[in-house]
Amino acid sequence: MNLTNVNSPIKLENGVEIPCVGYGTFRTDPAVTARAVQDAIEAGYRHIDTARIYENEEGVGEGIRVSGVPREKLFVTSKLWNTDRGYEETKAAFQASLERLGLDYLDLYLIHWPANEKQFGDRAAQINADSWRAMEELYEAGRIRAIGLSNFMPHHVKKLMETARIKPMVDQIEVHPGWPHTDEIIKLQDMGILVEAWGPLGGQGSVVLQNPTMKKIAEAHGKSTAQVSLRWIIQQGVLPLPKSVHVERIRQNMDLFDFELSDDEMKEISSLSGLGGQCADPDDVDF
Ligand code: A2P
């Protein structure tokens, strides 16, 4: 992969191109979302990631409109929330997301979390299959350019593939130093799925950015710990979705293409542990 800037394209299995860094909006206050998205687009991001549950889709849509950048130059993702699982429900939830965003298609739509056996017992797989069937139909009808998953571990993907007609193109999972998911990333990539990283800086109030190893490596490259974290993700062929509402950081989080981490640095970062983040196990969550 020859990535030279925040919008260098990565080709999904269906040929659709996705800019290699996305602007994340998880935990962005709805009241400031439009402004933040506009700032991000002005800074140069063309890939914006939101979700129904973030309650800021309206702000994302407004930021896009105000930016003046033509819709087709942007890559917009949203996600199906857990209370909307099921065939009919997925179609209705997709339409409602589009309306909140004020868009007439999405570039990418993801199932936000797998229905798990802890909550749904034997019905879990069928619920995921039903949601996916609706996603496939929306994709085939041209309403979404690519479809995928979020928080599905390789075993959830394999189960889904027993009934899926179309293979998911993307899986967005939590990835940051301290919660590296290294084996899962390799397994998903081996399936031809692009892995995206949510919480790539360790999330709100994380200690990733204060970690002494991260600081040492950052100093060696004249970069910030946030940039090292994002670069470590990119060098694994994973697409990071950093969130910030501050212009200075929004810019910093794009400036990742003038340095390279050595193999030893990559390994050192991957072996950090206990650095917080959400570290949610999709088989164990109760939502
Ligand atoms: P803020 O929006 O106030 O800048 P993640 O992307 O892992 O969810 O983490 C985002 C968290 O890290 C947010 O709390 C965000 O706060 C903060 N953040 C984003 N970019 C940077 C940066 N370059 N340096 C320090 N903190 C950052």
mmCIF file of C-alpha atoms and ligand atoms in Angstrom:
data_model
loop_
_atom_site.group_PDB
_atom_site.id
_atom_site.type_symbol
_atom_site.label_atom_id
_atom_site.label_comp_id
_atom_site.label_asym_id
_atom_site.label_seq_id
_atom_site.Cartn_x
_atom_site.Cartn_y
_atom_site.Cartn_z
ATOM 1 C CA MET A 1 0.000 0.000 0.000
ATOM 2 C CA ASN A 2 1.437 3.339 -1.029
ATOM 3 C CA LEU A 3 -0.334 5.848 1.170
ATOM 4 C CA THR A 4 0.902 9.400 0.876
ATOM 5 C CA ASN A 5 -1.857 11.478 2.443
ATOM 6 C CA VAL A 6 -5.080 11.289 4.426
ATOM 7 C CA ASN A 7 -7.129 10.711 1.275
ATOM 8 C CA SER A 8 -4.941 8.112 -0.429
ATOM 9 C CA PRO A 9 -7.480 5.545 -1.600
ATOM 10 C CA ILE A 10 -7.733 1.981 -0.361
ATOM 11 C CA LYS A 11 -9.691 -0.322 -2.639
ATOM 12 C CA LEU A 12 -12.411 -2.411 -1.029
ATOM 13 C CA GLU A 13 -13.175 -5.868 -2.411
ATOM 14 C CA ASN A 14 -16.008 -4.475 -4.537
ATOM 15 C CA GLY A 15 -13.693 -1.868 -6.118
ATOM 16 C CA VAL A 16 -15.011 1.107 -4.152
ATOM 17 C CA GLU A 17 -12.222 3.403 -2.956
ATOM 18 C CA ILE A 18 -12.109 4.664 0.630
ATOM 19 C CA PRO A 19 -9.822 7.473 1.898
ATOM 20 C CA CYS A 20 -7.222 5.867 4.186
ATOM 21 C CA VAL A 21 -7.993 7.982 7.280
ATOM 22 C CA GLY A 22 -11.488 8.918 8.406
ATOM 23 C CA TYR A 23 -12.677 11.686 10.678
ATOM 24 C CA GLY A 24 -14.333 10.036 13.691
ATOM 25 C CA THR A 25 -17.314 11.523 15.533
ATOM 26 C CA PHE A 26 -17.786 9.052 18.404
ATOM 27 C CA ARG A 27 -18.592 11.153 21.511
ATOM 28 C CA THR A 28 -18.662 14.389 19.524
ATOM 29 C CA ASP A 29 -21.277 16.543 21.208
ATOM 30 C CA PRO A 30 -24.209 17.008 18.797
ATOM 31 C CA ALA A 31 -24.107 20.734 19.563
ATOM 32 C CA VAL A 32 -20.612 21.133 18.094
ATOM 33 C CA THR A 33 -20.698 18.434 15.425
ATOM 34 C CA ALA A 34 -21.587 20.595 12.424
ATOM 35 C CA ARG A 35 -18.750 23.001 13.183
ATOM 36 C CA ALA A 36 -16.256 20.180 13.847
ATOM 37 C CA VAL A 37 -17.153 18.354 10.635
ATOM 38 C CA GLN A 38 -16.881 21.562 8.668
ATOM 39 C CA ASP A 39 -13.436 22.169 10.214
ATOM 40 C CA ALA A 40 -12.357 18.633 9.363
ATOM 41 C CA ILE A 41 -13.478 18.965 5.746
ATOM 42 C CA GLU A 42 -11.757 22.346 5.473
ATOM 43 C CA ALA A 43 -8.589 20.771 6.883
ATOM 44 C CA GLY A 44 -8.773 18.163 4.118
ATOM 45 C CA TYR A 45 -10.582 15.084 5.406
ATOM 46 C CA ARG A 46 -12.999 13.597 2.887
ATOM 47 C CA HIS A 47 -14.055 10.570 4.919
ATOM 48 C CA ILE A 48 -16.482 11.079 7.830
ATOM 49 C CA ASP A 49 -17.632 8.343 10.203
ATOM 50 C CA THR A 50 -20.799 8.624 12.300
ATOM 51 C CA ALA A 51 -23.492 6.326 13.716
ATOM 52 C CA ARG A 52 -27.114 6.466 14.773
ATOM 53 C CA ILE A 53 -26.130 6.059 18.430
ATOM 54 C CA TYR A 54 -23.774 9.043 18.387
ATOM 55 C CA GLU A 55 -26.893 11.214 18.018
ATOM 56 C CA ASN A 56 -24.963 13.596 15.787
ATOM 57 C CA GLU A 57 -25.965 12.523 12.283
ATOM 58 C CA GLU A 58 -27.862 15.804 11.785
ATOM 59 C CA GLY A 59 -24.722 17.764 12.661
ATOM 60 C CA VAL A 60 -22.618 15.651 10.308
ATOM 61 C CA GLY A 61 -25.078 16.363 7.498
ATOM 62 C CA GLU A 62 -25.080 20.067 8.261
ATOM 63 C CA GLY A 63 -21.264 20.212 8.394
ATOM 64 C CA ILE A 64 -21.124 18.524 5.000
ATOM 65 C CA ARG A 65 -23.606 20.945 3.443
ATOM 66 C CA VAL A 66 -21.936 24.025 4.886
ATOM 67 C CA SER A 67 -18.502 22.832 3.715
ATOM 68 C CA GLY A 68 -19.597 23.261 0.109
ATOM 69 C CA VAL A 69 -17.613 20.168 -0.944
ATOM 70 C CA PRO A 70 -19.689 18.189 -3.452
ATOM 71 C CA ARG A 71 -21.324 15.094 -1.973
ATOM 72 C CA GLU A 72 -19.596 12.726 -4.408
ATOM 73 C CA LYS A 73 -16.183 13.918 -3.212
ATOM 74 C CA LEU A 74 -16.962 12.713 0.321
ATOM 75 C CA PHE A 75 -17.079 9.248 1.851
ATOM 76 C CA VAL A 76 -19.760 9.001 4.555
ATOM 77 C CA THR A 77 -20.316 6.061 6.912
ATOM 78 C CA SER A 78 -23.106 5.416 9.395
ATOM 79 C CA LYS A 79 -24.126 2.389 11.454
ATOM 80 C CA LEU A 80 -27.188 0.366 12.377
ATOM 81 C CA TRP A 81 -27.850 0.637 16.095
ATOM 82 C CA ASN A 82 -28.554 -2.435 18.229
ATOM 83 C CA THR A 83 -32.218 -1.639 18.882
ATOM 84 C CA ASP A 84 -32.845 -1.612 15.111
ATOM 85 C CA ARG A 85 -31.642 -5.133 14.301
ATOM 86 C CA GLY A 86 -33.754 -7.341 12.033
ATOM 87 C CA TYR A 87 -34.755 -7.297 8.362
ATOM 88 C CA GLU A 88 -37.515 -4.653 8.223
ATOM 89 C CA GLU A 89 -36.006 -2.704 11.099
ATOM 90 C CA THR A 90 -32.656 -2.395 9.328
ATOM 91 C CA LYS A 91 -34.254 -0.977 6.204
ATOM 92 C CA ALA A 92 -36.251 1.549 8.229
ATOM 93 C CA ALA A 93 -33.208 2.512 10.342
ATOM 94 C CA PHE A 94 -31.102 3.055 7.220
ATOM 95 C CA GLN A 95 -33.741 5.357 5.760
ATOM 96 C CA ALA A 96 -33.995 7.287 9.038
ATOM 97 C CA SER A 97 -30.197 7.753 9.136
ATOM 98 C CA LEU A 98 -30.230 9.073 5.575
ATOM 99 C CA GLU A 99 -32.953 11.540 6.491
ATOM 100 C CA ARG A 100 -31.111 12.783 9.575
ATOM 101 C CA LEU A 101 -27.962 13.201 7.485
ATOM 102 C CA GLY A 102 -29.911 14.839 4.654
ATOM 103 C CA LEU A 103 -28.242 12.514 2.133
ATOM 104 C CA ASP A 104 -29.689 10.242 -0.508
ATOM 105 C CA TYR A 105 -27.083 7.483 -0.317
ATOM 106 C CA LEU A 106 -24.340 6.311 2.029
ATOM 107 C CA ASP A 107 -20.847 5.240 1.046
ATOM 108 C CA LEU A 108 -20.700 2.678 3.834
ATOM 109 C CA TYR A 109 -23.244 1.279 6.276
ATOM 110 C CA LEU A 110 -22.202 -1.032 9.103
ATOM 111 C CA ILE A 111 -23.968 -3.290 11.610
ATOM 112 C CA HIS A 112 -22.705 -1.574 14.756
ATOM 113 C CA TRP A 113 -22.459 -4.628 17.076
ATOM 114 C CA PRO A 114 -23.218 -8.308 16.545
ATOM 115 C CA ALA A 115 -26.249 -9.637 18.411
ATOM 116 C CA ASN A 116 -24.469 -11.861 20.952
ATOM 117 C CA GLU A 117 -25.410 -15.185 22.514
ATOM 118 C CA LYS A 118 -25.205 -13.715 26.002
ATOM 119 C CA GLN A 119 -28.256 -11.586 25.238
ATOM 120 C CA PHE A 120 -30.000 -13.552 22.509
ATOM 121 C CA GLY A 121 -28.965 -17.185 23.006
ATOM 122 C CA ASP A 122 -29.669 -19.371 19.950
ATOM 123 C CA ARG A 123 -31.400 -16.487 18.157
ATOM 124 C CA ALA A 124 -28.262 -14.357 17.875
ATOM 125 C CA ALA A 125 -27.040 -15.745 14.546
ATOM 126 C CA GLN A 126 -30.492 -15.446 12.945
ATOM 127 C CA ILE A 127 -30.847 -11.831 14.073
ATOM 128 C CA ASN A 128 -27.484 -10.944 12.525
ATOM 129 C CA ALA A 129 -28.384 -12.835 9.342
ATOM 130 C CA ASP A 130 -31.697 -10.946 9.058
ATOM 131 C CA SER A 131 -30.005 -7.548 9.460
ATOM 132 C CA TRP A 132 -27.378 -8.528 6.912
ATOM 133 C CA ARG A 133 -29.988 -9.649 4.345
ATOM 134 C CA ALA A 134 -31.491 -6.151 4.504
ATOM 135 C CA MET A 135 -28.025 -4.606 4.121
ATOM 136 C CA GLU A 136 -27.373 -6.765 1.048
ATOM 137 C CA GLU A 137 -30.629 -5.650 -0.548
ATOM 138 C CA LEU A 138 -29.940 -1.970 0.151
ATOM 139 C CA TYR A 139 -26.492 -2.419 -1.392
ATOM 140 C CA GLU A 140 -27.886 -4.168 -4.463
ATOM 141 C CA ALA A 141 -30.485 -1.422 -4.850
ATOM 142 C CA GLY A 142 -27.634 1.132 -5.034
ATOM 143 C CA ARG A 143 -28.533 2.884 -1.776
ATOM 144 C CA ILE A 144 -25.130 2.117 -0.199
ATOM 145 C CA ARG A 145 -21.790 1.836 -2.026
ATOM 146 C CA ALA A 146 -20.296 -0.671 0.420
ATOM 147 C CA ILE A 147 -21.592 -2.643 3.401
ATOM 148 C CA GLY A 148 -19.847 -4.022 6.424
ATOM 149 C CA LEU A 149 -19.699 -4.749 10.106
ATOM 150 C CA SER A 150 -18.422 -3.264 13.313
ATOM 151 C CA ASN A 151 -17.247 -5.056 16.441
ATOM 152 C CA PHE A 152 -17.618 -8.427 14.739
ATOM 153 C CA MET A 153 -14.749 -10.694 15.765
ATOM 154 C CA PRO A 154 -13.582 -13.274 13.192
ATOM 155 C CA HIS A 155 -15.854 -15.957 14.660
ATOM 156 C CA HIS A 156 -18.915 -13.687 14.269
ATOM 157 C CA VAL A 157 -17.947 -13.006 10.654
ATOM 158 C CA LYS A 158 -17.559 -16.726 9.926
ATOM 159 C CA LYS A 159 -21.003 -17.410 11.379
ATOM 160 C CA LEU A 160 -22.532 -14.615 9.306
ATOM 161 C CA MET A 161 -20.867 -15.989 6.168
ATOM 162 C CA GLU A 162 -22.880 -19.219 6.541
ATOM 163 C CA THR A 163 -25.966 -17.317 5.334
ATOM 164 C CA ALA A 164 -24.541 -14.180 3.663
ATOM 165 C CA ARG A 165 -24.668 -13.826 -0.118
ATOM 166 C CA ILE A 166 -22.352 -10.810 -0.095
ATOM 167 C CA LYS A 167 -19.166 -10.757 1.947
ATOM 168 C CA PRO A 168 -18.756 -7.743 4.262
ATOM 169 C CA MET A 169 -16.225 -5.306 2.816
ATOM 170 C CA VAL A 170 -15.251 -3.614 6.093
ATOM 171 C CA ASP A 171 -15.085 -4.435 9.804
ATOM 172 C CA GLN A 172 -14.608 -1.559 12.249
ATOM 173 C CA ILE A 173 -13.196 -2.703 15.582
ATOM 174 C CA GLU A 174 -11.551 -1.076 18.589
ATOM 175 C CA VAL A 175 -7.804 -0.804 17.930
ATOM 176 C CA HIS A 176 -5.214 1.229 19.826
ATOM 177 C CA PRO A 177 -1.916 0.550 21.577
ATOM 178 C CA GLY A 178 -2.900 -1.458 24.630
ATOM 179 C CA TRP A 179 -5.824 -3.107 22.839
ATOM 180 C CA PRO A 180 -4.131 -4.110 19.599
ATOM 181 C CA HIS A 181 -6.343 -7.009 18.397
ATOM 182 C CA THR A 182 -3.362 -8.155 16.337
ATOM 183 C CA ASP A 183 -4.581 -11.709 15.634
ATOM 184 C CA GLU A 184 -8.097 -10.570 14.814
ATOM 185 C CA ILE A 185 -6.798 -7.947 12.377
ATOM 186 C CA ILE A 186 -4.759 -10.554 10.505
ATOM 187 C CA LYS A 187 -7.668 -13.007 10.357
ATOM 188 C CA LEU A 188 -10.080 -10.358 9.068
ATOM 189 C CA GLN A 189 -7.563 -9.125 6.494
ATOM 190 C CA ASP A 190 -7.004 -12.707 5.348
ATOM 191 C CA MET A 191 -10.755 -12.837 4.644
ATOM 192 C CA GLY A 192 -10.357 -9.832 2.311
ATOM 193 C CA ILE A 193 -12.027 -7.449 4.757
ATOM 194 C CA LEU A 194 -10.661 -3.932 5.347
ATOM 195 C CA VAL A 195 -10.250 -3.354 9.081
ATOM 196 C CA GLU A 196 -11.039 0.088 10.461
ATOM 197 C CA ALA A 197 -9.929 1.222 13.928
ATOM 198 C CA TRP A 198 -12.328 3.028 16.257
ATOM 199 C CA GLY A 199 -10.925 4.744 19.340
ATOM 200 C CA PRO A 200 -7.488 4.779 17.667
ATOM 201 C CA LEU A 201 -6.067 7.133 20.285
ATOM 202 C CA GLY A 202 -7.450 5.117 23.165
ATOM 203 C CA GLY A 203 -10.636 7.174 23.440
ATOM 204 C CA GLN A 204 -11.608 9.911 25.831
ATOM 205 C CA GLY A 205 -9.207 10.410 28.746
ATOM 206 C CA SER A 206 -6.995 7.564 27.596
ATOM 207 C CA VAL A 207 -3.495 6.979 28.915
ATOM 208 C CA VAL A 208 -2.184 5.843 25.517
ATOM 209 C CA LEU A 209 -1.037 9.359 24.737
ATOM 210 C CA GLN A 210 0.820 9.671 28.078
ATOM 211 C CA ASN A 211 2.555 6.309 27.962
ATOM 212 C CA PRO A 212 6.375 6.582 28.347
ATOM 213 C CA THR A 213 7.108 4.138 25.499
ATOM 214 C CA MET A 214 4.807 6.081 23.215
ATOM 215 C CA LYS A 215 6.498 9.314 24.293
ATOM 216 C CA LYS A 216 9.962 7.911 23.656
ATOM 217 C CA ILE A 217 9.028 6.785 20.128
ATOM 218 C CA ALA A 218 7.228 10.055 19.419
ATOM 219 C CA GLU A 219 10.273 12.070 20.439
ATOM 220 C CA ALA A 220 12.529 9.966 18.238
ATOM 221 C CA HIS A 221 10.420 10.928 15.199
ATOM 222 C CA GLY A 222 9.610 14.509 16.195
ATOM 223 C CA LYS A 223 5.914 13.598 16.266
ATOM 224 C CA SER A 224 3.169 13.479 18.901
ATOM 225 C CA THR A 225 2.053 10.287 20.646
ATOM 226 C CA ALA A 226 -1.294 10.635 18.839
ATOM 227 C CA GLN A 227 0.507 10.615 15.492
ATOM 228 C CA VAL A 228 2.557 7.574 16.518
ATOM 229 C CA SER A 229 -0.607 5.728 17.505
ATOM 230 C CA LEU A 230 -2.265 6.511 14.164
ATOM 231 C CA ARG A 231 0.865 5.647 12.188
ATOM 232 C CA TRP A 232 1.154 2.296 14.009
ATOM 233 C CA ILE A 233 -2.416 1.562 12.893
ATOM 234 C CA ILE A 234 -1.816 2.586 9.268
ATOM 235 C CA GLN A 235 1.335 0.459 9.027
ATOM 236 C CA GLN A 236 -0.790 -2.580 9.860
ATOM 237 C CA GLY A 237 -2.999 -1.866 6.829
ATOM 238 C CA VAL A 238 -5.759 -0.679 9.155
ATOM 239 C CA LEU A 239 -7.773 2.510 8.600
ATOM 240 C CA PRO A 240 -7.897 4.804 11.659
ATOM 241 C CA LEU A 241 -10.839 7.055 12.564
ATOM 242 C CA PRO A 242 -9.415 9.665 14.957
ATOM 243 C CA LYS A 243 -11.865 12.004 16.670
ATOM 244 C CA SER A 244 -11.111 15.530 17.751
ATOM 245 C CA VAL A 245 -13.152 18.704 17.952
ATOM 246 C CA HIS A 246 -10.032 20.916 18.033
ATOM 247 C CA VAL A 247 -8.681 22.237 14.759
ATOM 248 C CA GLU A 248 -5.059 21.918 15.794
ATOM 249 C CA ARG A 249 -5.519 18.237 16.638
ATOM 250 C CA ILE A 250 -7.731 17.645 13.604
ATOM 251 C CA ARG A 251 -4.783 18.814 11.483
ATOM 252 C CA GLN A 252 -2.206 16.932 13.522
ATOM 253 C CA ASN A 253 -4.148 13.688 13.096
ATOM 254 C CA MET A 254 -3.821 13.974 9.295
ATOM 255 C CA ASP A 255 -0.103 14.610 9.293
ATOM 256 C CA LEU A 256 1.056 10.999 9.334
ATOM 257 C CA PHE A 257 2.849 10.437 6.061
ATOM 258 C CA ASP A 258 6.330 11.880 6.526
ATOM 259 C CA PHE A 259 7.688 9.270 8.953
ATOM 260 C CA GLU A 260 7.806 5.516 9.355
ATOM 261 C CA LEU A 261 7.951 3.293 12.435
ATOM 262 C CA SER A 262 10.587 0.559 12.394
ATOM 263 C CA ASP A 263 9.644 -3.102 12.861
ATOM 264 C CA ASP A 264 11.010 -2.938 16.401
ATOM 265 C CA GLU A 265 8.937 0.130 17.211
ATOM 266 C CA MET A 266 5.840 -1.527 15.765
ATOM 267 C CA LYS A 267 6.419 -4.566 17.993
ATOM 268 C CA GLU A 268 7.146 -2.461 21.046
ATOM 269 C CA ILE A 269 3.864 -0.584 20.639
ATOM 270 C CA SER A 270 1.899 -3.777 19.963
ATOM 271 C CA SER A 271 3.177 -5.296 23.189
ATOM 272 C CA LEU A 272 1.991 -2.440 25.412
ATOM 273 C CA SER A 273 -0.910 -3.415 27.589
ATOM 274 C CA GLY A 274 -3.298 -2.019 30.155
ATOM 275 C CA LEU A 275 -3.591 1.357 28.487
ATOM 276 C CA GLY A 276 -7.327 1.648 28.853
ATOM 277 C CA GLY A 277 -9.708 2.504 26.079
ATOM 278 C CA GLN A 278 -13.127 0.903 26.158
ATOM 279 C CA CYS A 279 -11.806 -2.662 25.655
ATOM 280 C CA ALA A 280 -15.315 -3.970 25.138
ATOM 281 C CA ASP A 281 -15.717 -7.687 24.401
ATOM 282 C CA PRO A 282 -18.536 -7.986 21.820
ATOM 283 C CA ASP A 283 -19.548 -11.378 23.286
ATOM 284 C CA ASP A 284 -19.939 -9.861 26.720
ATOM 285 C CA VAL A 285 -21.643 -6.494 26.190
ATOM 286 C CA ASP A 286 -25.183 -5.986 27.483
ATOM 287 C CA PHE A 287 -26.282 -3.328 25.002
HETATM 288 P P1 A2P B 1 -10.709 16.297 21.634
HETATM 289 O O1 A2P B 1 -11.898 16.005 20.745
HETATM 290 O O2 A2P B 1 -11.040 17.205 22.770
HETATM 291 O O3 A2P B 1 -9.476 16.712 20.852
HETATM 292 P P2 A2P B 1 -10.308 8.427 19.896
HETATM 293 O O4 A2P B 1 -10.150 8.954 18.511
HETATM 294 O O5 A2P B 1 -9.412 7.323 20.259
HETATM 295 O O6 A2P B 1 -11.733 8.185 20.272
HETATM 296 O O7 A2P B 1 -9.755 9.530 20.917
HETATM 297 C C1 A2P B 1 -10.182 10.762 20.865
HETATM 298 C C2 A2P B 1 -9.787 11.448 22.174
HETATM 299 O O8 A2P B 1 -8.469 11.964 22.093
HETATM 300 C C3 A2P B 1 -10.704 12.588 22.356
HETATM 301 O O9 A2P B 1 -10.934 12.773 23.724
HETATM 302 C C4 A2P B 1 -9.931 13.766 21.741
HETATM 303 O O10 A2P B 1 -10.290 14.931 22.387
HETATM 304 C C5 A2P B 1 -8.488 13.389 21.993
HETATM 305 N N1 A2P B 1 -7.566 13.745 20.892
HETATM 306 C C6 A2P B 1 -7.798 13.687 19.571
HETATM 307 N N2 A2P B 1 -6.704 13.997 18.856
HETATM 308 C C7 A2P B 1 -5.733 14.272 19.748
HETATM 309 C C8 A2P B 1 -4.380 14.656 19.623
HETATM 310 N N3 A2P B 1 -3.803 14.819 18.447
HETATM 311 N N4 A2P B 1 -3.675 14.854 20.779
HETATM 312 C C9 A2P B 1 -4.250 14.694 21.994
HETATM 313 N N5 A2P B 1 -5.530 14.319 22.165
HETATM 314 C C10 A2P B 1 -6.275 14.107 21.062
#
